[in-house]
Short mmCIF file of C-alpha atoms and ligand atoms in Angstrom, two decimals:
data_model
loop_
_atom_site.label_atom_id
_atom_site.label_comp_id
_atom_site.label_asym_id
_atom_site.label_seq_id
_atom_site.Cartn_x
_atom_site.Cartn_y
_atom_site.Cartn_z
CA UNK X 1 0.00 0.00 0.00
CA UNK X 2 2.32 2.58 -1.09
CA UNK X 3 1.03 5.73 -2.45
CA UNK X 4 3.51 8.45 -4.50
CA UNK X 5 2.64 11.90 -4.52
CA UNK X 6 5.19 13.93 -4.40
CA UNK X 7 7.23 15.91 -6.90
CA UNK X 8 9.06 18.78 -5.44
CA UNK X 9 11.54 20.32 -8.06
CA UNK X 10 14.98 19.73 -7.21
CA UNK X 11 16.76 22.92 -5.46
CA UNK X 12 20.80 21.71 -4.28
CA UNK X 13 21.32 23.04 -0.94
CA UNK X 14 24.59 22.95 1.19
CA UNK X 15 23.22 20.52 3.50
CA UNK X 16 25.50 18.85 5.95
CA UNK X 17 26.08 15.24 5.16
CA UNK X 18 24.88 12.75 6.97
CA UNK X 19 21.90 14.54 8.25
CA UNK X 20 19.39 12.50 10.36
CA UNK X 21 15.78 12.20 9.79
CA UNK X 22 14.71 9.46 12.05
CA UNK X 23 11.25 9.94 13.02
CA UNK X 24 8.05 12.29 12.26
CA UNK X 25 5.18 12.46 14.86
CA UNK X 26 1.84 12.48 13.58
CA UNK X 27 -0.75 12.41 16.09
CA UNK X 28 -0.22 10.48 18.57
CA UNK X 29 1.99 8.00 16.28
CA UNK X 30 5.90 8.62 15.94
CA UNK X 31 6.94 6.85 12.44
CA UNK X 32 10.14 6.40 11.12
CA UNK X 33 11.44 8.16 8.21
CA UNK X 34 13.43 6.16 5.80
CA UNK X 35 15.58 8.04 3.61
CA UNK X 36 16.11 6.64 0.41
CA UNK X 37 19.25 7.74 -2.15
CA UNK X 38 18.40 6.83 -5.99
CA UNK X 39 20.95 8.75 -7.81
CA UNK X 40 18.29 9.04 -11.03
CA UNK X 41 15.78 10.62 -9.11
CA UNK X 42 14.74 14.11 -10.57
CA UNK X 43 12.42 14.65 -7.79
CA UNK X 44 12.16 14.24 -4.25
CA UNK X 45 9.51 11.25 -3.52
CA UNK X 46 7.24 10.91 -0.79
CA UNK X 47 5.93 8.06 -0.03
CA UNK X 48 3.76 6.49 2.74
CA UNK X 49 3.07 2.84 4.00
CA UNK X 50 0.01 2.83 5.70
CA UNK X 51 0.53 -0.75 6.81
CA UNK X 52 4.27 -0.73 7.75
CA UNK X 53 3.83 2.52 9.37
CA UNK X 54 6.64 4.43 7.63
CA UNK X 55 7.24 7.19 5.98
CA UNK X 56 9.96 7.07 2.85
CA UNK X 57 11.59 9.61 1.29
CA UNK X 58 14.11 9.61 -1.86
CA UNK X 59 16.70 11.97 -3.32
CA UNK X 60 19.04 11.64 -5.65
CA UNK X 61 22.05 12.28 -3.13
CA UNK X 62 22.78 13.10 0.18
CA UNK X 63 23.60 16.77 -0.44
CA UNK X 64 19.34 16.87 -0.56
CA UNK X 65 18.73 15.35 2.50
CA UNK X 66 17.32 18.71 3.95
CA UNK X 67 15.32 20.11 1.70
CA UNK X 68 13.56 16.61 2.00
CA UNK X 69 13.50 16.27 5.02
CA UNK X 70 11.58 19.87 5.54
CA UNK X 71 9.11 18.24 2.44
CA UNK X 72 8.46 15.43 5.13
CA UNK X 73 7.40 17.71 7.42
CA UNK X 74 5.85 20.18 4.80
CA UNK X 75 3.44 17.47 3.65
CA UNK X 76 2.11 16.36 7.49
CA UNK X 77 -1.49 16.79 6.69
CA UNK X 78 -1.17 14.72 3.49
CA UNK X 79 0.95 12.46 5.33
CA UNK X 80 -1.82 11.55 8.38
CA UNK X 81 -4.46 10.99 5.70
CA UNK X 82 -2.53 8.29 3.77
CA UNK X 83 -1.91 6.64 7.16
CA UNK X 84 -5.87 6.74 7.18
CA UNK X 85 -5.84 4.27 4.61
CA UNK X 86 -3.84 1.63 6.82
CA UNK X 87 -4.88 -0.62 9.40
CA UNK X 88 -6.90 -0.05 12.57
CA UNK X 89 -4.51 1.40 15.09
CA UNK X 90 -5.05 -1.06 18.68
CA UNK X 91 -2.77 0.52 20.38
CA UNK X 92 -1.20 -1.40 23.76
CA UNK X 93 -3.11 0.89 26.29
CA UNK X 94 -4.76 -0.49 29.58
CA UNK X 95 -8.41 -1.25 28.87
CA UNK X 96 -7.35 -2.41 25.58
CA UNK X 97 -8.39 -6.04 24.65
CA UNK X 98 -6.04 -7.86 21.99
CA UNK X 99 -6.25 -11.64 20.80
CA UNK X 100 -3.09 -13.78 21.96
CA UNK X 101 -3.44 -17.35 20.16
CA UNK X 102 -7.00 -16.48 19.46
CA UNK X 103 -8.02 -15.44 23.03
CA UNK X 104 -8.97 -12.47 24.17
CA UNK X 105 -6.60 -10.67 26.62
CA UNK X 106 -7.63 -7.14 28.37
CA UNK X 107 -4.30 -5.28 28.99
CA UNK X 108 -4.45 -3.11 32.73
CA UNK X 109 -1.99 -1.59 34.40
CA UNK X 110 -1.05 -1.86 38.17
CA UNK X 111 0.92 1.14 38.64
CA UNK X 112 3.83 0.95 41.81
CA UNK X 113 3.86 -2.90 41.87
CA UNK X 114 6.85 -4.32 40.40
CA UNK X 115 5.45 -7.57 38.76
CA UNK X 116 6.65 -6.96 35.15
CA UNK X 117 4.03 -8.95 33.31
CA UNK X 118 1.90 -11.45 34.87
CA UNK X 119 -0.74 -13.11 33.06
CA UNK X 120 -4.39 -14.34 34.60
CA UNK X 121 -6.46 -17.04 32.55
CA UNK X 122 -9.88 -16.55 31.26
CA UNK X 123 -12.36 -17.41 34.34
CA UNK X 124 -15.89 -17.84 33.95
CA UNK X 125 -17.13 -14.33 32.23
CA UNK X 126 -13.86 -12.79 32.73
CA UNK X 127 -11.43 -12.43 29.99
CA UNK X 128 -7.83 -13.31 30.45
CA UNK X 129 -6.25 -10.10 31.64
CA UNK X 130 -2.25 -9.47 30.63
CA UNK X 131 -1.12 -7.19 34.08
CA UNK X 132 1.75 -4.88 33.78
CA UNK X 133 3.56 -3.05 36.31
CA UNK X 134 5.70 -0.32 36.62
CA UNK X 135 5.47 3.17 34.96
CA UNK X 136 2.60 3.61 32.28
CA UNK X 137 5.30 4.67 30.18
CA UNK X 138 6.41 0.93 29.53
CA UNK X 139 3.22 -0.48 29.27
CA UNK X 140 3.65 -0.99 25.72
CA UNK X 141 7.06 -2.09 25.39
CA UNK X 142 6.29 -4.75 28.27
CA UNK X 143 3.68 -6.03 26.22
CA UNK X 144 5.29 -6.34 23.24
CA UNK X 145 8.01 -8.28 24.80
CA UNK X 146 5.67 -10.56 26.50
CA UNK X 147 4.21 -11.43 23.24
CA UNK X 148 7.75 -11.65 21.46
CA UNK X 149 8.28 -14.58 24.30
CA UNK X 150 4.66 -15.49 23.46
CA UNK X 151 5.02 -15.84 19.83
CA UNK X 152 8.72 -17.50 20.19
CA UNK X 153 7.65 -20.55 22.25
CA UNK X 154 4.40 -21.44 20.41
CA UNK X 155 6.32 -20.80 17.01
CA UNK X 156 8.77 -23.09 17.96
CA UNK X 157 7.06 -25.72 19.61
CA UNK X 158 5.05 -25.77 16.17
CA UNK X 159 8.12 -25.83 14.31
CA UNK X 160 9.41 -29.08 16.30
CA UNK X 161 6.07 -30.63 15.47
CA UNK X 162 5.81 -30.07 11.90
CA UNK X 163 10.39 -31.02 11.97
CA UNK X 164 8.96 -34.21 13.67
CA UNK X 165 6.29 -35.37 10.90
CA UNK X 166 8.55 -34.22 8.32
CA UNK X 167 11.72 -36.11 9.87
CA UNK X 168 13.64 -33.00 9.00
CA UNK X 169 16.32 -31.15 11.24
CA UNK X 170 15.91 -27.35 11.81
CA UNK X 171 18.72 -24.94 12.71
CA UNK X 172 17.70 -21.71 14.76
CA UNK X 173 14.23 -20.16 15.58
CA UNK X 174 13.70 -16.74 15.45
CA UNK X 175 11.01 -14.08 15.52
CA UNK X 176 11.10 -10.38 14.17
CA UNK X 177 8.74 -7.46 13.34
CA UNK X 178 9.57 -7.91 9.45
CA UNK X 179 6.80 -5.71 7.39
CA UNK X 180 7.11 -7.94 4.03
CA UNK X 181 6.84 -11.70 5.32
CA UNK X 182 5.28 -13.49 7.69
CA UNK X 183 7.92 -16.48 7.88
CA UNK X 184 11.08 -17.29 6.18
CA UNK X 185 13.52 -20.18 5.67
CA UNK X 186 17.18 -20.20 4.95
CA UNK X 187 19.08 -22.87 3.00
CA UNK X 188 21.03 -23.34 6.14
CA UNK X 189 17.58 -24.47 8.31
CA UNK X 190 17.18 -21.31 10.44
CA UNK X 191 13.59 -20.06 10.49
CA UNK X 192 12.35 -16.82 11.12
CA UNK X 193 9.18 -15.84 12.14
CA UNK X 194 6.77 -12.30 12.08
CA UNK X 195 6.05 -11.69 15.76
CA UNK X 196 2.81 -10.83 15.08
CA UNK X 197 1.79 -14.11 14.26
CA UNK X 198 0.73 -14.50 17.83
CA UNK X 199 -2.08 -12.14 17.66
CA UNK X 200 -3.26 -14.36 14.38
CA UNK X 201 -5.88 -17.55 14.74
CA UNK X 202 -3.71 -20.47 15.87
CA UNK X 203 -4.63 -22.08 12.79
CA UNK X 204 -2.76 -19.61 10.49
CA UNK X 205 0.12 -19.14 12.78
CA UNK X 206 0.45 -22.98 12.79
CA UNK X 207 0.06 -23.22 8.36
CA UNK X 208 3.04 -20.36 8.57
CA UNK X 209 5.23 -22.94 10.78
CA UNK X 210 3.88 -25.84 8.05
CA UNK X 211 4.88 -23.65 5.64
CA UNK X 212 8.10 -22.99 6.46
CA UNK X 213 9.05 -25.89 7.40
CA UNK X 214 8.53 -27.18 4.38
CA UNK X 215 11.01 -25.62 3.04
CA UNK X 216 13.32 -27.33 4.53
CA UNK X 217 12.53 -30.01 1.75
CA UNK X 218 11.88 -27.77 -0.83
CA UNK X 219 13.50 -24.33 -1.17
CA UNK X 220 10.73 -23.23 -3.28
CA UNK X 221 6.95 -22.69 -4.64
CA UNK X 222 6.70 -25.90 -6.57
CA UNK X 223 3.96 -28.54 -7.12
CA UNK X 224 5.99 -30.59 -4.96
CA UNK X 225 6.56 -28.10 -2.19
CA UNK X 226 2.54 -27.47 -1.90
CA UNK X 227 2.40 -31.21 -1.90
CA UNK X 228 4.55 -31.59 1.31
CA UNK X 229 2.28 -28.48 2.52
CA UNK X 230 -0.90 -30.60 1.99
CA UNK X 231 0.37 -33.77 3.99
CA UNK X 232 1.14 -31.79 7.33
CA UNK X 233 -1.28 -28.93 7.25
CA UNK X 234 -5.20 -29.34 6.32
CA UNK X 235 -7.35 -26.49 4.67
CA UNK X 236 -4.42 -24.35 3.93
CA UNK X 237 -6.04 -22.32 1.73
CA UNK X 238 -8.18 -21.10 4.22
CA UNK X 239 -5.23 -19.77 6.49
CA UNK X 240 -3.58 -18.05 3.33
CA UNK X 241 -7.24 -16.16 2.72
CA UNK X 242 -6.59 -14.78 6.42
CA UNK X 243 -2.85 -13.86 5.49
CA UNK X 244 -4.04 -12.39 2.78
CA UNK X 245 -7.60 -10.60 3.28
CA UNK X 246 -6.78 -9.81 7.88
CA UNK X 247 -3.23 -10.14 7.71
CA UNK X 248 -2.34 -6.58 7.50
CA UNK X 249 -4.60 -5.72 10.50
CA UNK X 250 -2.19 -7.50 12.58
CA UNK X 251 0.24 -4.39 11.77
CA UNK X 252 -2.06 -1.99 13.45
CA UNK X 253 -1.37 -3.49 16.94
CA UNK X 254 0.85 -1.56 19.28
CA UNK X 255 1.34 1.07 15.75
CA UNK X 256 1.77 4.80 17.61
CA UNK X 257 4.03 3.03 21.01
CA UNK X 258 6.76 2.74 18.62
CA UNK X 259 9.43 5.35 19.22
ZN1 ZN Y 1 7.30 -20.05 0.98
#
């Protein structure tokens, strides 16, 4: 979802190399600014992610980095309404319910007790509630981390299952916030897994560790690849209609606590 507008006519300035343009706040979300160099540029370029949450900018050299850098900030209205076009924001707030492995968890906040994160099960009416400690400041960043942890154990205890039907060795398990896959396999065996993926159905979490796995037998998209797919994951088609209709919503979580 990335959407081009800009065309400011090129004006050389004497600006310092190396100049930093990190982040732009727009409401209450702080986005990062990624500054792009493409040497055959004629313009500057704005561009916007809605779903990765970023804001890119290109120039043809570094010597331009401040004149684009006051376009960034020039074009802030334009900016907030192509972020419009993005996910739902759920920020991690107390009060704020999110799904973790398809249950609902209310986030609150128990300010002056130092528990971290402590985590109380779904009784009876009431929803499983994720309770954080500590400043309100970190209330966020503490839940994000939790579900990191979260999303590494389940990922990898479905990786071991689907290694185990497969008779296949895996290296390392990891997990990241990358913005253009959900999973990813090496040709060494390491694994690496979206985060995010946590606050997904079970079902499609587990067809990403399927998936992946799988190619551990077969590096690619073949017939025979979708083949091994089909003998340790049912109704996969199914999960990649969520990846592929809901998938970006699970971008919008925590979006605006990232500084
Ligand atoms: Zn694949």
């Amino acid at each position: 979802m990335e959407r081009c507008i800009a065309s400011l006519p090129l004006k050389k300035t004497n600006a310092k190399r190396n100049v930093k343009m990190p982040t732009i706040r727009i409401g209450h979300e702080v986005l990062p600014i990624e500054l792009k160099i493409n040497k055959r540029a004629r313009r500057i370029i704005l561009k916007v992610d809605a779903v990765a949450r970023v804001v890119k900018v290109t120039s043809p050299g570094k010597s331009y980095q401040k004149e684009a850098l006051a376009f960034v900030q020039e074009r802030k209205i334009w900016i907030a309404e192509r972020l419009l076009e993005g996910p739902e924001l759920h920020p991690f707030v107390p009060g704020a319910v999110i799904p973790v492995n398809g249950v609902k968890h209310m986030i609150a906040h128990l300010p002056g007790k130092r528990i971290g994160v402590r985590v109380q099960p779904a009784a009876g009416r009431n929803p499983a509630v994720i309770t954080v400690g500590g400043d309100e400041a970190f209330v966020a960043r503490k839940v994000t981390d939790w579900l990191r942890q979260q999303a590494r154990e389940k990922l990898t205890s479905e990786t071991d299952a689907y290694c185990k039907a497969l008779g296949k060795r895996r290296r390392k398990v990891s997990v990241r916030d990358s913005r253009t896959r959900w999973g990813s396999c090496s040709s060494d065996g390491s694994l690496c897994y979206s985060w995010r993926l946590i606050l997904a159905p079970p079902s499609v979490l587990s067809y990403v560790a399927a998936h992946e796995v799988s190619h551990l037998i077969h590096l690619d998209h073949s017939p025979k690849f979708w083949a091994v797919v089909d003998s340790i994951f049912e109704n996969r088609k199914a999960a990649e209609r969520w990846l592929k209709t809901k998938g970006s919503s699970l971008y919008g979580y925590g979006a605006g606590d990232r500084a």
